[in-house]
Amino acid sequence: MSDKNPFPGENNTGHIWDDNIRELANPIPRWWMIGFWISILWVVGYGVLYPMIPGSNDHTKGVTGWTQIGEYQEGLDQVEAIRGKFEEQIKDLSAAEILADDGLSTYTVASARVLFGDYCAACHGSGGQGGPGFPVLADDDWLYGGKIENLVQTITNGRRGMMTAQGAILKPEEVDTLAQAIVDGTIAEEPLFKTKACFACHGMDAKGNPALGSANLTDAIWRFDEDDKLASAKYTIIHGVNAANDPKTRQAVMPSFKDRLSEGDIKKLAVYVYKLGGGQ
């Protein structure tokens, strides 16, 4: 191939392709060689300073003794040092006292965001917007009361809704009448509301009773099947909520967190939920 080199005066290897593509024999640029040797020195220096070379059971430690776990722990210690003063206050204060302190409540909301994501968001949504069959936490509608003490009690002990299934008690036309009155917002004026003793749980004004956790029937807030309010109201009247004698009953259970969360974390979550906009 070199015998047929069409570029005899050029510093090439004699390897020619397609008449003019050839391999040159020029030396490597000096800047490239400098960079090459520097990179080798850098690797050697790194291996001396930091963990690098694996062995059969361990690895070289490096003269600095640096580890990823150590760096993580150092950062964690710095965070804990900042948080410590706030955590000590939270431990000794009630949720109401935390809420009354602007600085402490601001810290608590930031700190509890992760707790809410881990323990609450699956049912109530990441922003407290609720999910199918689970209540909204970002409004001002509270079955058991929206005071901070109510929220602490709810998170600590859980809640279990209760409404008797009325399917075997009411006639179909009575169910229709009551459901339509609920949808129309006129349930408090509906005679059946009183004659069938609905007021015993929902109050004479049909606005609910926080002591019982009974729903306000006069507002426009719906927990179940909001897209078809009339059908939803009928279903709840007929099958109730957590009614033991009806397999089609609505399920409405909030678990207790007293065995899963510390007292401080429960207070944090109560403040966080209150601050979502739904506290009273």
XYZ file of N, CA, C and O in Angstrom, residues 86-203:
472
model
N -36.166 23.845 68.399
C -37.597 23.839 68.116
C -38.261 22.568 68.653
O -39.365 22.615 69.198
N -37.578 21.438 68.482
C -38.143 20.166 68.940
C -38.317 20.148 70.454
O -39.290 19.578 70.966
N -37.395 20.753 71.178
C -37.513 20.814 72.629
C -38.749 21.610 73.045
O -39.446 21.253 73.997
N -39.015 22.696 72.335
C -40.205 23.495 72.643
C -41.481 22.715 72.336
O -42.430 22.739 73.114
N -41.494 22.048 71.188
C -42.686 21.279 70.793
C -43.000 20.203 71.826
O -44.163 19.949 72.152
N -41.953 19.586 72.360
C -42.146 18.520 73.335
C -42.878 19.004 74.580
O -43.673 18.267 75.178
N -42.633 20.248 74.965
C -43.173 20.779 76.222
C -44.440 21.614 76.039
O -45.036 22.048 77.035
N -44.854 21.867 74.795
C -46.021 22.711 74.550
C -47.182 21.899 73.990
O -46.990 20.838 73.392
N -48.385 22.408 74.188
C -49.560 21.797 73.563
C -49.647 22.241 72.111
O -48.977 23.198 71.690
N -50.490 21.563 71.342
C -50.672 21.939 69.940
C -51.206 23.365 69.829
O -50.816 24.116 68.925
N -52.088 23.753 70.736
C -52.644 25.111 70.708
C -51.555 26.149 70.976
O -51.531 27.214 70.350
N -50.634 25.840 71.894
C -49.546 26.773 72.199
C -48.565 26.865 71.032
O -48.025 27.932 70.744
N -48.330 25.754 70.371
C -47.470 25.774 69.182
C -48.101 26.647 68.107
O -47.436 27.457 67.464
N -49.390 26.476 67.920
C -50.116 27.233 66.905
C -50.077 28.729 67.190
O -50.046 29.546 66.265
N -50.055 29.102 68.451
C -50.081 30.520 68.829
C -48.733 31.204 68.635
O -48.654 32.431 68.629
N -47.667 30.432 68.476
C -46.323 30.982 68.290
C -46.015 30.968 66.794
O -45.826 29.907 66.191
N -45.935 32.140 66.177
C -45.758 32.224 64.722
C -44.496 31.508 64.249
O -44.520 30.752 63.275
N -43.384 31.760 64.930
C -42.137 31.144 64.512
C -42.158 29.638 64.662
O -41.721 28.894 63.774
N -42.669 29.177 65.776
C -42.711 27.740 66.038
C -43.704 27.033 65.133
O -43.446 25.920 64.661
N -44.846 27.669 64.856
C -45.832 27.042 63.973
C -45.308 26.985 62.533
O -45.584 26.029 61.802
N -44.530 28.011 62.136
C -43.930 27.979 60.800
C -42.957 26.813 60.677
O -42.954 26.077 59.680
N -42.128 26.621 61.698
C -41.209 25.477 61.699
C -41.987 24.168 61.684
O -41.635 23.225 60.971
N -43.046 24.088 62.482
C -43.813 22.857 62.602
C -44.441 22.463 61.270
O -44.441 21.288 60.888
N -44.982 23.437 60.557
C -45.584 23.154 59.252
C -44.540 22.603 58.287
O -44.767 21.623 57.573
N -43.363 23.229 58.281
C -42.290 22.751 57.392
C -41.836 21.361 57.788
O -41.573 20.504 56.936
N -41.749 21.103 59.088
C -41.281 19.818 59.583
C -42.304 18.708 59.354
O -41.940 17.559 59.092
N -43.598 19.056 59.450
C -44.647 18.043 59.354
C -45.020 17.695 57.925
O -45.779 16.752 57.695
N -44.488 18.431 56.952
C -44.847 18.163 55.554
C -44.483 16.728 55.158
O -45.243 16.044 54.467
N -43.341 16.266 55.609
C -42.924 14.895 55.302
C -43.820 13.896 56.031
O -44.212 12.870 55.466
N -44.150 14.181 57.288
C -45.054 13.304 58.033
C -46.393 13.169 57.326
O -46.946 12.070 57.209
N -46.921 14.286 56.849
C -48.208 14.260 56.158
C -48.103 13.416 54.890
O -49.002 12.623 54.579
N -47.007 13.581 54.153
C -46.823 12.789 52.948
C -46.728 11.305 53.237
O -47.232 10.480 52.473
N -46.087 10.945 54.358
C -45.890 9.541 54.692
C -47.154 8.882 55.246
O -47.424 7.704 54.965
N -47.930 9.607 56.057
C -49.010 8.973 56.805
C -50.419 9.400 56.386
O -51.380 8.707 56.711
N -50.557 10.521 55.684
C -51.894 11.071 55.440
C -52.250 11.223 53.968
O -53.417 11.113 53.587
N -51.247 11.524 53.142
C -51.513 11.889 51.746
C -52.157 10.769 50.943
O -52.892 11.033 49.997
N -51.888 9.517 51.291
C -52.457 8.401 50.521
C -53.976 8.454 50.503
O -54.606 8.088 49.499
N -54.584 8.894 51.583
C -56.054 8.984 51.658
C -56.547 10.409 51.397
O -57.542 10.592 50.696
N -55.864 11.379 51.972
C -56.373 12.759 51.945
C -55.767 13.626 50.847
O -56.123 14.804 50.738
N -54.869 13.079 50.040
C -54.257 13.861 48.974
C -53.056 14.644 49.477
O -52.984 15.010 50.655
N -52.118 14.926 48.592
C -50.887 15.601 48.990
C -51.126 17.014 49.506
O -50.337 17.538 50.291
N -52.207 17.644 49.062
C -52.527 18.985 49.516
C -53.755 19.041 50.407
O -54.313 20.111 50.649
N -54.176 17.873 50.914
C -55.368 17.821 51.762
C -56.655 17.947 50.990
O -57.719 18.204 51.563
N -56.585 17.730 49.652
C -57.781 17.884 48.817
C -58.719 16.704 48.884
O -59.797 16.717 48.307
N -58.337 15.670 49.613
C -59.197 14.503 49.748
C -59.048 13.550 48.579
O -58.446 13.863 47.562
N -59.610 12.360 48.752
C -59.612 11.354 47.700
C -60.972 10.701 47.653
O -61.858 11.017 48.456
N -61.193 9.777 46.728
C -62.504 9.111 46.623
C -62.886 8.435 47.943
O -62.211 7.524 48.412
N -63.942 8.916 48.558
C -64.402 8.351 49.819
C -63.670 8.853 51.046
O -63.948 8.418 52.160
N -62.716 9.784 50.864
C -61.954 10.312 51.997
C -62.147 11.826 52.072
O -62.145 12.506 51.051
N -62.297 12.360 53.276
C -62.659 13.776 53.423
C -61.558 14.748 53.042
O -60.367 14.435 53.137
N -61.976 15.935 52.625
C -61.078 17.056 52.352
C -60.609 17.632 53.686
O -61.407 17.813 54.608
N -59.329 17.931 53.783
C -58.796 18.541 55.003
C -58.501 20.025 54.821
O -58.114 20.696 55.780
N -58.669 20.528 53.619
C -58.311 21.916 53.333
C -59.526 22.841 53.288
O -59.403 23.975 52.827
N -60.682 22.368 53.746
C -61.849 23.256 53.826
C -62.205 23.455 55.297
O -61.451 23.070 56.187
N -63.361 24.069 55.552
C -63.742 24.338 56.940
C -64.895 23.454 57.390
O -65.620 23.785 58.317
N -65.066 22.310 56.744
C -66.139 21.380 57.087
C -65.550 20.230 57.898
O -64.793 19.413 57.363
N -65.898 20.177 59.182
C -65.323 19.173 60.064
C -66.431 18.410 60.789
O -67.230 18.994 61.515
N -66.473 17.098 60.613
C -67.506 16.294 61.255
C -67.361 16.303 62.777
O -68.357 16.302 63.504
N -66.128 16.284 63.255
C -65.893 16.202 64.694
C -65.340 17.502 65.268
O -64.814 17.517 66.376
N -65.439 18.589 64.525
C -64.939 19.873 64.979
C -63.551 20.136 64.451
O -62.722 19.224 64.354
N -63.284 21.399 64.097
C -62.014 21.764 63.491
C -61.077 22.513 64.413
O -60.093 23.088 63.945
N -61.337 22.501 65.715
C -60.395 23.123 66.644
C -59.149 22.255 66.736
O -59.174 21.050 66.499
N -58.043 22.876 67.100
C -56.779 22.155 67.134
C -56.851 20.956 68.078
O -56.278 19.888 67.803
N -57.600 21.085 69.181
C -57.734 19.973 70.113
C -58.484 18.803 69.465
O -58.181 17.630 69.741
N -59.479 19.123 68.625
C -60.212 18.070 67.917
C -59.300 17.302 66.972
O -59.394 16.075 66.855
N -58.414 18.029 66.313
C -57.512 17.385 65.365
C -56.520 16.473 66.080
O -56.222 15.378 65.598
N -56.007 16.923 67.210
C -55.106 16.078 67.997
C -55.814 14.797 68.416
O -55.256 13.688 68.308
N -57.051 14.931 68.866
C -57.813 13.763 69.299
C -58.076 12.810 68.138
O -57.972 11.590 68.279
N -58.396 13.373 66.970
C -58.676 12.538 65.802
C -57.453 11.751 65.374
O -57.524 10.543 65.115
N -56.305 12.422 65.296
C -55.078 11.747 64.871
C -54.651 10.710 65.910
O -54.205 9.607 65.572
N -54.825 11.037 67.170
C -54.394 10.135 68.245
C -55.250 8.878 68.300
O -54.734 7.756 68.298
N -56.555 9.050 68.360
C -57.450 7.923 68.614
C -58.171 7.393 67.373
O -58.791 6.328 67.427
N -58.104 8.131 66.259
C -58.837 7.716 65.074
C -60.316 8.056 65.189
O -60.788 8.546 66.214
N -61.060 7.787 64.125
C -62.503 8.025 64.110
C -63.202 6.895 63.357
O -62.628 6.296 62.444
N -64.411 6.645 63.723
C -65.225 5.652 63.027
C -66.624 6.224 62.851
O -67.359 6.385 63.826
N -66.965 6.572 61.601
C -68.276 7.137 61.328
C -69.398 6.154 61.647
O -69.188 4.944 61.698
N -70.585 6.690 61.848
C -71.710 5.818 62.185
C -73.012 6.437 61.679
O -73.322 7.583 61.976
N -73.723 5.677 60.870
C -75.079 6.044 60.478
C -75.867 4.756 60.241
O -75.425 3.860 59.513
N -76.995 4.648 60.874
C -77.822 3.451 60.742
C -78.353 3.312 59.322
O -78.782 4.300 58.720
N -78.312 2.111 58.777
C -78.898 1.856 57.462
C -80.416 1.967 57.569
O -81.042 1.313 58.405
N -81.010 2.822 56.715
C -82.442 3.094 56.797
C -83.256 2.344 55.730
O -84.472 2.538 55.633
N -82.589 1.484 54.975
C -83.285 0.808 53.884
C -84.451 -0.041 54.329
O -85.445 -0.173 53.598
N -84.361 -0.642 55.515
C -85.437 -1.494 56.017
C -86.447 -0.709 56.851
O -87.446 -1.276 57.297
N -86.174 0.580 57.050
C -87.044 1.403 57.904
C -87.888 2.360 57.074
O -89.088 2.547 57.352
N -87.302 2.953 56.067
C -87.999 3.943 55.252
C -88.568 3.323 53.984
O -87.993 2.377 53.427
N -89.654 3.877 53.527
C -90.226 3.477 52.244
C -89.398 4.112 51.121
O -88.769 5.155 51.323
N -89.399 3.521 49.935
C -88.620 4.086 48.825
C -88.959 5.540 48.543
O -88.063 6.343 48.274
N -90.253 5.894 48.612
C -90.625 7.276 48.331
C -90.129 8.223 49.428
O -89.833 9.398 49.182
N -90.018 7.710 50.663
C -89.483 8.533 51.740
C -87.981 8.770 51.545
O -87.478 9.869 51.798
N -87.290 7.736 51.099
C -85.865 7.889 50.793
C -85.680 8.938 49.703
O -84.818 9.819 49.791
N -86.513 8.853 48.658
C -86.428 9.814 47.561
C -86.663 11.238 48.056
O -85.946 12.179 47.662
N -87.652 11.404 48.901
C -87.987 12.745 49.405
C -86.851 13.316 50.248
O -86.458 14.481 50.083
N -86.338 12.507 51.159
C -85.243 12.981 52.009
C -83.993 13.300 51.195
O -83.339 14.323 51.404
N -83.659 12.428 50.262
C -82.458 12.642 49.437
C -82.589 13.914 48.606
O -81.649 14.705 48.498
N -83.772 14.142 48.022
C -83.975 15.336 47.208
C -83.889 16.600 48.064
O -83.319 17.617 47.636
N -84.396 16.537 49.276
C -84.339 17.694 50.166
C -82.894 18.004 50.566
O -82.506 19.170 50.699
N -82.095 16.971 50.733
C -80.680 17.179 51.056
C -79.977 17.874 49.886
O -79.229 18.836 50.061
N -80.244 17.381 48.679
C -79.623 17.969 47.489
C -80.070 19.412 47.303
O -79.277 20.286 46.941
N -81.343 19.680 47.575
C -81.884 21.034 47.392
C -81.506 21.982 48.521
O -81.740 23.197 48.417
N -80.956 21.450 49.614
C -80.598 22.285 50.752
C -81.775 22.675 51.622
O -81.688 23.631 52.392
N -82.870 21.937 51.515
C -84.084 22.263 52.286
C -84.422 21.181 53.302
O -85.561 21.109 53.770
N -83.445 20.357 53.658
C -83.723 19.214 54.510
C -84.256 19.612 55.882
O -85.089 18.915 56.470
N -83.813 20.747 56.418
C -84.272 21.159 57.751
C -85.759 21.474 57.763
O -86.409 21.377 58.816
N -86.323 21.859 56.599
C -87.753 22.178 56.513
C -88.597 20.974 56.090
O -89.836 21.059 56.081
N -87.960 19.885 55.748
C -88.695 18.708 55.291
C -89.335 17.993 56.482
O -88.649 17.610 57.436
N -90.685 17.810 56.490
C -91.366 17.165 57.626
C -90.799 15.794 57.984
O -90.715 15.433 59.168
N -90.402 15.008 56.975
C -89.866 13.680 57.260
C -88.581 13.739 58.086
O -88.263 12.807 58.823
N -87.854 14.835 57.968
C -86.617 14.990 58.724
C -86.896 14.915 60.221
O -86.085 14.388 60.991
N -88.055 15.423 60.619
C -88.417 15.409 62.027
C -89.197 14.146 62.394
O -88.940 13.531 63.421
N -90.122 13.751 61.553
C -90.951 12.583 61.893
C -90.137 11.292 61.908
O -90.489 10.355 62.635
N -89.078 11.228 61.123
C -88.225 10.035 61.111
C -87.014 10.190 62.041
O -86.113 9.355 62.033
N -87.038 11.251 62.840
C -86.029 11.493 63.879
C -84.608 11.640 63.342
O -83.635 11.339 64.031
N -84.468 12.140 62.115
C -83.126 12.406 61.582
C -82.413 13.469 62.411
O -81.172 13.485 62.498
N -83.201 14.367 63.014
C -82.635 15.464 63.797
C -81.889 14.958 65.026
O -81.049 15.667 65.593
N -82.176 13.731 65.474
C -81.526 13.209 66.675
C -80.004 13.178 66.515
O -79.266 13.372 67.492
N -79.542 12.938 65.310
C -78.095 12.933 65.058
C -77.624 14.208 64.366
O -76.562 14.744 64.686
N -78.426 14.694 63.420
C -77.991 15.813 62.581
C -78.403 17.176 63.122
O -78.028 18.193 62.532
N -79.150 17.211 64.240
C -79.560 18.468 64.837
C -80.820 19.022 64.195
O -81.141 18.718 63.047
